[in-house]
PDB file of C-alpha atoms in Angstrom:
ATOM      1  CA  GLY X   1     109.485 104.654  88.841  1.00 83.00           C
ATOM      2  CA  ASP X   2     106.478 103.067  87.241  1.00 87.00           C
ATOM      3  CA  SER X   3     106.883  99.637  85.704  1.00 92.00           C
ATOM      4  CA  VAL X   4     104.899  96.788  84.215  1.00 95.00           C
ATOM      5  CA  THR X   5     105.890  93.138  84.349  1.00 95.00           C
ATOM      6  CA  GLN X   6     104.225  90.537  82.183  1.00 94.00           C
ATOM      7  CA  MET X   7     104.890  86.901  81.596  1.00 88.00           C
ATOM      8  CA  GLU X   8     107.411  85.974  78.959  1.00 85.00           C
ATOM      9  CA  GLY X   9     106.239  84.205  75.898  1.00 85.00           C
ATOM     10  CA  PRO X  10     105.717  82.708  73.602  1.00 93.00           C
ATOM     11  CA  VAL X  11     102.506  81.162  74.810  1.00 95.00           C
ATOM     12  CA  THR X  12     101.308  78.360  72.563  1.00 96.00           C
ATOM     13  CA  LEU X  13      97.749  77.094  72.919  1.00 97.00           C
ATOM     14  CA  SER X  14      95.382  74.927  70.996  1.00 97.00           C
ATOM     15  CA  GLU X  15      92.225  76.500  69.663  1.00 97.00           C
ATOM     16  CA  GLU X  16      89.428  76.732  72.255  1.00 96.00           C
ATOM     17  CA  ALA X  17      91.900  76.553  75.152  1.00 97.00           C
ATOM     18  CA  PHE X  18      91.724  78.954  78.100  1.00 97.00           C
ATOM     19  CA  LEU X  19      94.156  81.853  78.065  1.00 97.00           C
ATOM     20  CA  THR X  20      95.752  83.720  80.932  1.00 97.00           C
ATOM     21  CA  ILE X  21      98.536  86.262  80.472  1.00 97.00           C
ATOM     22  CA  ASN X  22      99.778  87.613  83.774  1.00 97.00           C
ATOM     23  CA  CYS X  23     100.523  91.288  84.300  1.00 97.00           C
ATOM     24  CA  THR X  24     101.603  93.072  87.470  1.00 97.00           C
ATOM     25  CA  TYR X  25     102.512  96.689  87.918  1.00 96.00           C
ATOM     26  CA  THR X  26     104.301  99.132  90.157  1.00 94.00           C
ATOM     27  CA  ALA X  27     103.048 102.680  90.315  1.00 91.00           C
ATOM     28  CA  THR X  28     102.282 105.432  92.747  1.00 83.00           C
ATOM     29  CA  GLY X  29      98.750 106.652  93.034  1.00 81.00           C
ATOM     30  CA  TYR X  30      95.935 105.157  91.018  1.00 84.00           C
ATOM     31  CA  PRO X  31      97.001 104.384  87.454  1.00 90.00           C
ATOM     32  CA  SER X  32      94.803 103.418  84.546  1.00 90.00           C
ATOM     33  CA  LEU X  33      95.585  99.980  83.130  1.00 93.00           C
ATOM     34  CA  PHE X  34      95.466  98.782  79.542  1.00 93.00           C
ATOM     35  CA  TRP X  35      95.938  95.787  77.326  1.00 96.00           C
ATOM     36  CA  TYR X  36      97.068  96.406  73.772  1.00 94.00           C
ATOM     37  CA  VAL X  37      97.265  93.838  70.983  1.00 95.00           C
ATOM     38  CA  GLN X  38      99.563  93.912  67.971  1.00 90.00           C
ATOM     39  CA  TYR X  39      98.707  91.705  65.026  1.00 90.00           C
ATOM     40  CA  PRO X  40     101.478  90.905  62.523  1.00 84.00           C
ATOM     41  CA  GLY X  41     102.364  93.911  60.417  1.00 79.00           C
ATOM     42  CA  GLU X  42      99.970  96.236  62.230  1.00 82.00           C
ATOM     43  CA  GLY X  43     100.165  98.890  64.916  1.00 82.00           C
ATOM     44  CA  LEU X  44      99.193  98.359  68.534  1.00 88.00           C
ATOM     45  CA  GLN X  45      95.454  98.451  69.124  1.00 90.00           C
ATOM     46  CA  LEU X  46      93.736  99.088  72.419  1.00 91.00           C
ATOM     47  CA  LEU X  47      92.078  95.843  73.470  1.00 95.00           C
ATOM     48  CA  LEU X  48      90.602  96.866  76.829  1.00 94.00           C
ATOM     49  CA  LYS X  49      91.178  99.159  79.758  1.00 91.00           C
ATOM     50  CA  ALA X  50      90.248  99.777  83.390  1.00 93.00           C
ATOM     51  CA  THR X  51      90.579 103.082  85.168  1.00 89.00           C
ATOM     52  CA  LYS X  52      89.952 102.226  88.814  1.00 89.00           C
ATOM     53  CA  ALA X  53      90.225  99.375  91.287  1.00 92.00           C
ATOM     54  CA  ASP X  54      87.846  96.450  90.752  1.00 94.00           C
ATOM     55  CA  ASP X  55      86.908  97.653  87.272  1.00 94.00           C
ATOM     56  CA  LYS X  56      86.705  94.927  84.673  1.00 96.00           C
ATOM     57  CA  GLY X  57      87.662  95.725  81.108  1.00 95.00           C
ATOM     58  CA  SER X  58      86.320  93.466  78.402  1.00 97.00           C
ATOM     59  CA  ASN X  59      86.352  93.263  74.614  1.00 96.00           C
ATOM     60  CA  LYS X  60      86.168  90.509  71.985  1.00 95.00           C
ATOM     61  CA  GLY X  61      85.856  87.837  74.669  1.00 97.00           C
ATOM     62  CA  PHE X  62      88.943  89.062  76.552  1.00 98.00           C
ATOM     63  CA  GLU X  63      88.668  90.257  80.144  1.00 98.00           C
ATOM     64  CA  ALA X  64      90.954  91.771  82.752  1.00 98.00           C
ATOM     65  CA  THR X  65      90.148  92.973  86.266  1.00 98.00           C
ATOM     66  CA  TYR X  66      92.007  95.803  88.001  1.00 96.00           C
ATOM     67  CA  ARG X  67      93.201  94.289  91.291  1.00 96.00           C
ATOM     68  CA  LYS X  68      94.770  96.932  93.450  1.00 93.00           C
ATOM     69  CA  GLU X  69      95.459  94.594  96.370  1.00 94.00           C
ATOM     70  CA  THR X  70      97.642  92.383  94.184  1.00 95.00           C
ATOM     71  CA  THR X  71      98.664  95.161  91.748  1.00 96.00           C
ATOM     72  CA  SER X  72      97.635  92.923  88.876  1.00 97.00           C
ATOM     73  CA  PHE X  73      95.683  93.116  85.621  1.00 97.00           C
ATOM     74  CA  HIS X  74      95.751  89.612  84.196  1.00 98.00           C
ATOM     75  CA  LEU X  75      94.306  89.052  80.728  1.00 98.00           C
ATOM     76  CA  GLU X  76      91.957  86.102  80.252  1.00 98.00           C
ATOM     77  CA  LYS X  77      89.909  84.546  77.490  1.00 98.00           C
ATOM     78  CA  GLY X  78      87.794  81.468  77.850  1.00 97.00           C
ATOM     79  CA  SER X  79      88.279  80.036  74.367  1.00 96.00           C
ATOM     80  CA  VAL X  80      91.019  81.300  72.078  1.00 97.00           C
ATOM     81  CA  GLN X  81      90.912  81.228  68.304  1.00 97.00           C
ATOM     82  CA  VAL X  82      93.669  81.077  65.722  1.00 96.00           C
ATOM     83  CA  SER X  83      92.853  84.688  64.876  1.00 95.00           C
ATOM     84  CA  ASP X  84      93.894  85.703  68.411  1.00 97.00           C
ATOM     85  CA  SER X  85      97.529  84.958  67.574  1.00 96.00           C
ATOM     86  CA  ALA X  86      99.335  88.222  68.221  1.00 95.00           C
ATOM     87  CA  VAL X  87     101.571  90.028  70.704  1.00 94.00           C
ATOM     88  CA  TYR X  88      99.809  91.353  73.787  1.00 96.00           C
ATOM     89  CA  PHE X  89     101.139  94.311  75.770  1.00 95.00           C
ATOM     90  CA  CYS X  90     100.093  95.326  79.252  1.00 96.00           C
ATOM     91  CA  ALA X  91     100.480  99.037  79.992  1.00 94.00           C
ATOM     92  CA  LEU X  92      99.694 101.680  82.563  1.00 92.00           C
ATOM     93  CA  SER X  93      99.149 105.383  82.548  1.00 88.00           C
ATOM     94  CA  ALA X  94      99.877 107.048  85.840  1.00 78.00           C
ATOM     95  CA  THR X  95      97.613 109.799  87.076  1.00 62.00           C
ATOM     96  CA  GLY X  96      98.616 113.296  86.134  1.00 52.00           C
ATOM     97  CA  THR X  97     101.084 112.363  83.418  1.00 51.00           C
ATOM     98  CA  ALA X  98      99.019 113.320  80.371  1.00 51.00           C
ATOM     99  CA  SER X  99      98.583 109.803  79.065  1.00 68.00           C
ATOM    100  CA  LYS X 100     102.238 108.758  79.068  1.00 80.00           C
ATOM    101  CA  LEU X 101     102.112 104.988  78.707  1.00 88.00           C
ATOM    102  CA  THR X 102     104.481 102.574  80.412  1.00 90.00           C
ATOM    103  CA  PHE X 103     104.520  99.185  78.677  1.00 93.00           C
ATOM    104  CA  GLY X 104     105.423  95.656  79.606  1.00 93.00           C
ATOM    105  CA  THR X 105     107.673  93.655  77.309  1.00 92.00           C
ATOM    106  CA  GLY X 106     104.846  91.983  75.435  1.00 93.00           C
ATOM    107  CA  THR X 107     103.739  88.349  75.302  1.00 95.00           C
ATOM    108  CA  ARG X 108     103.469  86.532  72.015  1.00 94.00           C
ATOM    109  CA  LEU X 109     100.456  84.219  71.749  1.00 96.00           C
ATOM    110  CA  GLN X 110     100.375  81.488  69.127  1.00 96.00           C
ATOM    111  CA  VAL X 111      97.140  79.562  68.735  1.00 97.00           C
ATOM    112  CA  THR X 112      97.168  76.368  66.704  1.00 96.00           C
ATOM    113  CA  LEU X 113      94.396  74.197  65.287  1.00 93.00           C
TER     114      LEU X 113
ATOM    115  CA  GLY C  20      88.781 103.093  63.547  1.00 66.00           C
ATOM    116  CA  ALA C  21      91.440 105.756  63.393  1.00 80.00           C
ATOM    117  CA  VAL C  22      94.453 104.901  61.257  1.00 88.00           C
ATOM    118  CA  VAL C  23      98.037 105.961  61.730  1.00 92.00           C
ATOM    119  CA  SER C  24     100.647 105.225  59.094  1.00 94.00           C
ATOM    120  CA  GLN C  25     104.413 105.280  59.212  1.00 96.00           C
ATOM    121  CA  HIS C  26     106.864 105.614  56.369  1.00 97.00           C
ATOM    122  CA  PRO C  27     109.112 103.913  55.646  1.00 97.00           C
ATOM    123  CA  SER C  28     108.272 100.579  57.228  1.00 95.00           C
ATOM    124  CA  TRP C  29     111.937  99.692  57.219  1.00 95.00           C
ATOM    125  CA  VAL C  30     115.158 101.448  56.344  1.00 97.00           C
ATOM    126  CA  ILE C  31     118.839 100.515  56.166  1.00 97.00           C
ATOM    127  CA  CYS C  32     121.423 103.270  56.216  1.00 96.00           C
ATOM    128  CA  LYS C  33     125.123 103.790  56.608  1.00 96.00           C
ATOM    129  CA  SER C  34     126.646 105.025  59.824  1.00 97.00           C
ATOM    130  CA  GLY C  35     126.839 108.813  59.917  1.00 96.00           C
ATOM    131  CA  THR C  36     123.837 109.487  57.705  1.00 97.00           C
ATOM    132  CA  SER C  37     120.499 110.916  58.804  1.00 97.00           C
ATOM    133  CA  VAL C  38     117.171 109.164  58.465  1.00 97.00           C
ATOM    134  CA  LYS C  39     113.685 110.681  58.546  1.00 97.00           C
ATOM    135  CA  ILE C  40     110.627 108.696  59.632  1.00 97.00           C
ATOM    136  CA  GLU C  41     107.134 110.030  58.993  1.00 97.00           C
ATOM    137  CA  CYS C  42     104.061 109.436  61.090  1.00 96.00           C
ATOM    138  CA  ARG C  43     100.667 110.395  59.674  1.00 95.00           C
ATOM    139  CA  SER C  44      97.162 110.322  61.076  1.00 93.00           C
ATOM    140  CA  LEU C  45      95.079 109.426  58.033  1.00 92.00           C
ATOM    141  CA  ASP C  46      91.517 110.123  59.099  1.00 88.00           C
ATOM    142  CA  PHE C  47      91.733 112.387  62.106  1.00 88.00           C
ATOM    143  CA  GLN C  48      93.629 115.390  63.349  1.00 88.00           C
ATOM    144  CA  ALA C  49      96.230 114.626  65.966  1.00 88.00           C
ATOM    145  CA  THR C  50      97.035 117.408  68.358  1.00 84.00           C
ATOM    146  CA  THR C  51      99.567 115.195  70.100  1.00 89.00           C
ATOM    147  CA  MET C  52     101.875 112.523  68.742  1.00 92.00           C
ATOM    148  CA  PHE C  53     104.216 110.239  70.641  1.00 93.00           C
ATOM    149  CA  TRP C  54     107.405 108.521  69.542  1.00 96.00           C
ATOM    150  CA  TYR C  55     108.453 105.210  71.073  1.00 95.00           C
ATOM    151  CA  ARG C  56     111.464 102.995  70.648  1.00 95.00           C
ATOM    152  CA  GLN C  57     111.406  99.241  71.062  1.00 88.00           C
ATOM    153  CA  PHE C  58     114.410  96.976  71.472  1.00 81.00           C
ATOM    154  CA  PRO C  59     114.101  93.231  70.805  1.00 76.00           C
ATOM    155  CA  LYS C  60     112.181  91.457  73.547  1.00 72.00           C
ATOM    156  CA  GLN C  61     111.838  94.702  75.477  1.00 76.00           C
ATOM    157  CA  SER C  62     108.980  97.047  76.083  1.00 82.00           C
ATOM    158  CA  LEU C  63     108.184 100.213  74.176  1.00 88.00           C
ATOM    159  CA  MET C  64     110.011 103.177  75.655  1.00 91.00           C
ATOM    160  CA  LEU C  65     108.553 106.638  75.214  1.00 92.00           C
ATOM    161  CA  MET C  66     111.115 108.924  73.606  1.00 95.00           C
ATOM    162  CA  ALA C  67     109.192 112.157  73.242  1.00 94.00           C
ATOM    163  CA  THR C  68     105.815 113.821  73.074  1.00 91.00           C
ATOM    164  CA  SER C  69     105.100 116.364  70.375  1.00 89.00           C
ATOM    165  CA  ASN C  70     102.256 118.837  70.164  1.00 85.00           C
ATOM    166  CA  GLU C  71     101.365 120.461  66.871  1.00 82.00           C
ATOM    167  CA  GLY C  72     103.118 123.771  66.441  1.00 81.00           C
ATOM    168  CA  SER C  73     105.332 123.538  69.510  1.00 83.00           C
ATOM    169  CA  LYS C  74     108.608 121.952  70.539  1.00 87.00           C
ATOM    170  CA  ALA C  75     108.677 118.321  71.507  1.00 91.00           C
ATOM    171  CA  THR C  76     109.079 117.234  75.115  1.00 92.00           C
ATOM    172  CA  TYR C  77     111.781 114.595  75.436  1.00 95.00           C
ATOM    173  CA  GLU C  78     111.987 111.908  78.082  1.00 93.00           C
ATOM    174  CA  GLN C  79     114.972 111.772  80.363  1.00 92.00           C
ATOM    175  CA  GLY C  80     118.002 110.278  78.679  1.00 93.00           C
ATOM    176  CA  VAL C  81     116.838 110.933  75.113  1.00 95.00           C
ATOM    177  CA  GLU C  82     119.169 113.207  73.137  1.00 94.00           C
ATOM    178  CA  LYS C  83     117.014 115.888  71.540  1.00 92.00           C
ATOM    179  CA  ASP C  84     119.786 116.914  69.142  1.00 94.00           C
ATOM    180  CA  LYS C  85     120.075 113.365  67.896  1.00 96.00           C
ATOM    181  CA  PHE C  86     116.365 112.611  67.592  1.00 97.00           C
ATOM    182  CA  LEU C  87     114.779 115.644  65.967  1.00 95.00           C
ATOM    183  CA  ILE C  88     111.004 115.753  66.096  1.00 94.00           C
ATOM    184  CA  ASN C  89     108.839 118.058  64.023  1.00 90.00           C
ATOM    185  CA  HIS C  90     105.047 118.198  64.337  1.00 88.00           C
ATOM    186  CA  ALA C  91     104.309 120.806  61.702  1.00 82.00           C
ATOM    187  CA  SER C  92     100.701 119.893  60.995  1.00 89.00           C
ATOM    188  CA  LEU C  93      97.785 118.173  62.667  1.00 89.00           C
ATOM    189  CA  THR C  94      98.331 115.054  60.570  1.00 92.00           C
ATOM    190  CA  LEU C  95     102.096 114.734  60.311  1.00 94.00           C
ATOM    191  CA  SER C  96     104.998 114.302  62.715  1.00 94.00           C
ATOM    192  CA  THR C  97     108.528 113.403  61.675  1.00 95.00           C
ATOM    193  CA  LEU C  98     111.398 111.858  63.586  1.00 97.00           C
ATOM    194  CA  THR C  99     114.863 112.440  62.174  1.00 97.00           C
ATOM    195  CA  VAL C 100     117.705 110.333  63.495  1.00 97.00           C
ATOM    196  CA  THR C 101     120.776 112.469  62.868  1.00 97.00           C
ATOM    197  CA  SER C 102     124.228 111.024  62.297  1.00 96.00           C
ATOM    198  CA  ALA C 103     122.920 107.543  62.900  1.00 96.00           C
ATOM    199  CA  HIS C 104     125.123 104.882  64.438  1.00 96.00           C
ATOM    200  CA  PRO C 105     124.634 101.124  64.836  1.00 95.00           C
ATOM    201  CA  GLU C 106     123.382 101.579  68.403  1.00 94.00           C
ATOM    202  CA  ASP C 107     120.454 103.584  66.986  1.00 95.00           C
ATOM    203  CA  SER C 108     119.213 100.472  65.212  1.00 95.00           C
ATOM    204  CA  SER C 109     115.792  99.767  66.631  1.00 94.00           C
ATOM    205  CA  PHE C 110     112.074  99.631  65.988  1.00 93.00           C
ATOM    206  CA  TYR C 111     110.491 103.086  66.142  1.00 96.00           C
ATOM    207  CA  ILE C 112     106.763 103.402  66.733  1.00 95.00           C
ATOM    208  CA  CYS C 113     104.600 106.490  66.731  1.00 95.00           C
ATOM    209  CA  SER C 114     101.162 107.059  68.125  1.00 93.00           C
ATOM    210  CA  ALA C 115      98.680 109.867  67.684  1.00 91.00           C
ATOM    211  CA  ARG C 116      96.005 111.238  69.954  1.00 86.00           C
ATOM    212  CA  ALA C 117      93.009 113.236  68.806  1.00 76.00           C
ATOM    213  CA  GLY C 118      91.955 116.079  71.051  1.00 67.00           C
ATOM    214  CA  ALA C 119      93.630 117.699  74.006  1.00 61.00           C
ATOM    215  CA  SER C 120      92.325 115.455  76.753  1.00 60.00           C
ATOM    216  CA  SER C 121      94.881 113.064  78.211  1.00 57.00           C
ATOM    217  CA  TYR C 122      92.069 110.508  78.445  1.00 60.00           C
ATOM    218  CA  ASN C 123      91.718 110.300  74.675  1.00 68.00           C
ATOM    219  CA  GLU C 124      92.955 107.077  73.180  1.00 78.00           C
ATOM    220  CA  GLN C 125      96.306 106.832  71.428  1.00 84.00           C
ATOM    221  CA  PHE C 126      96.315 105.190  67.999  1.00 88.00           C
ATOM    222  CA  PHE C 127      99.538 103.489  66.983  1.00 90.00           C
ATOM    223  CA  GLY C 128     101.389 103.238  63.720  1.00 92.00           C
ATOM    224  CA  PRO C 129     102.822  99.911  62.507  1.00 91.00           C
ATOM    225  CA  GLY C 130     106.389 100.907  63.281  1.00 93.00           C
ATOM    226  CA  THR C 131     109.604 101.513  61.345  1.00 96.00           C
ATOM    227  CA  ARG C 132     112.584  99.220  61.630  1.00 94.00           C
ATOM    228  CA  LEU C 133     115.871 101.101  61.363  1.00 96.00           C
ATOM    229  CA  THR C 134     119.113  99.261  60.735  1.00 96.00           C
ATOM    230  CA  VAL C 135     122.340 101.248  60.756  1.00 96.00           C
ATOM    231  CA  LEU C 136     125.335  99.544  59.212  1.00 96.00           C
TER     232      LEU C 136
END
């Protein structure tokens, strides 16, 4: 079945450091890929998405590129801020499944001054 | 943006009792709502999909008689955990989708932590 694997956390970075959170997936067909972010005490929010190979999703300085050849969708940000501290979830939605989302386990990011 | 609330945010109950969790879309009408369960350090697992006015569709392995879902209006879905046991302790999260298209975004509630003693 479909699955998403993302790096275990927590990831601790200093402010202005470069961030990479790895995400790989297994799915049949051509899934859509997502990154969600969950701030403390809040619900998951869609951060960015990509619906086909080589698409790049971007939002709030975060980027991820849909790489079909490596089945990856790594999240990157050039300079993190303390306010980016949150849990990040990689997810996919397989074609033809009416938006059923399959999530990774989440990666906690802690950014310090 | 669209807001989804859940109530209660946490609940503790005795084994054998039933617990109801509400999920509300506050500023939009949700034709479809989803219920997820999350174990510590594990991913969110979809339990069921509910469409307003119809029966919920449960994922494989989810007991529909234990996890009763009601989506009686376009802004409210409820999950009732019947005869709860300690193994039902978990974090339950709902999401809501506006419109019928499967490409419409899901908006998530903050979750409800259930502890069964």
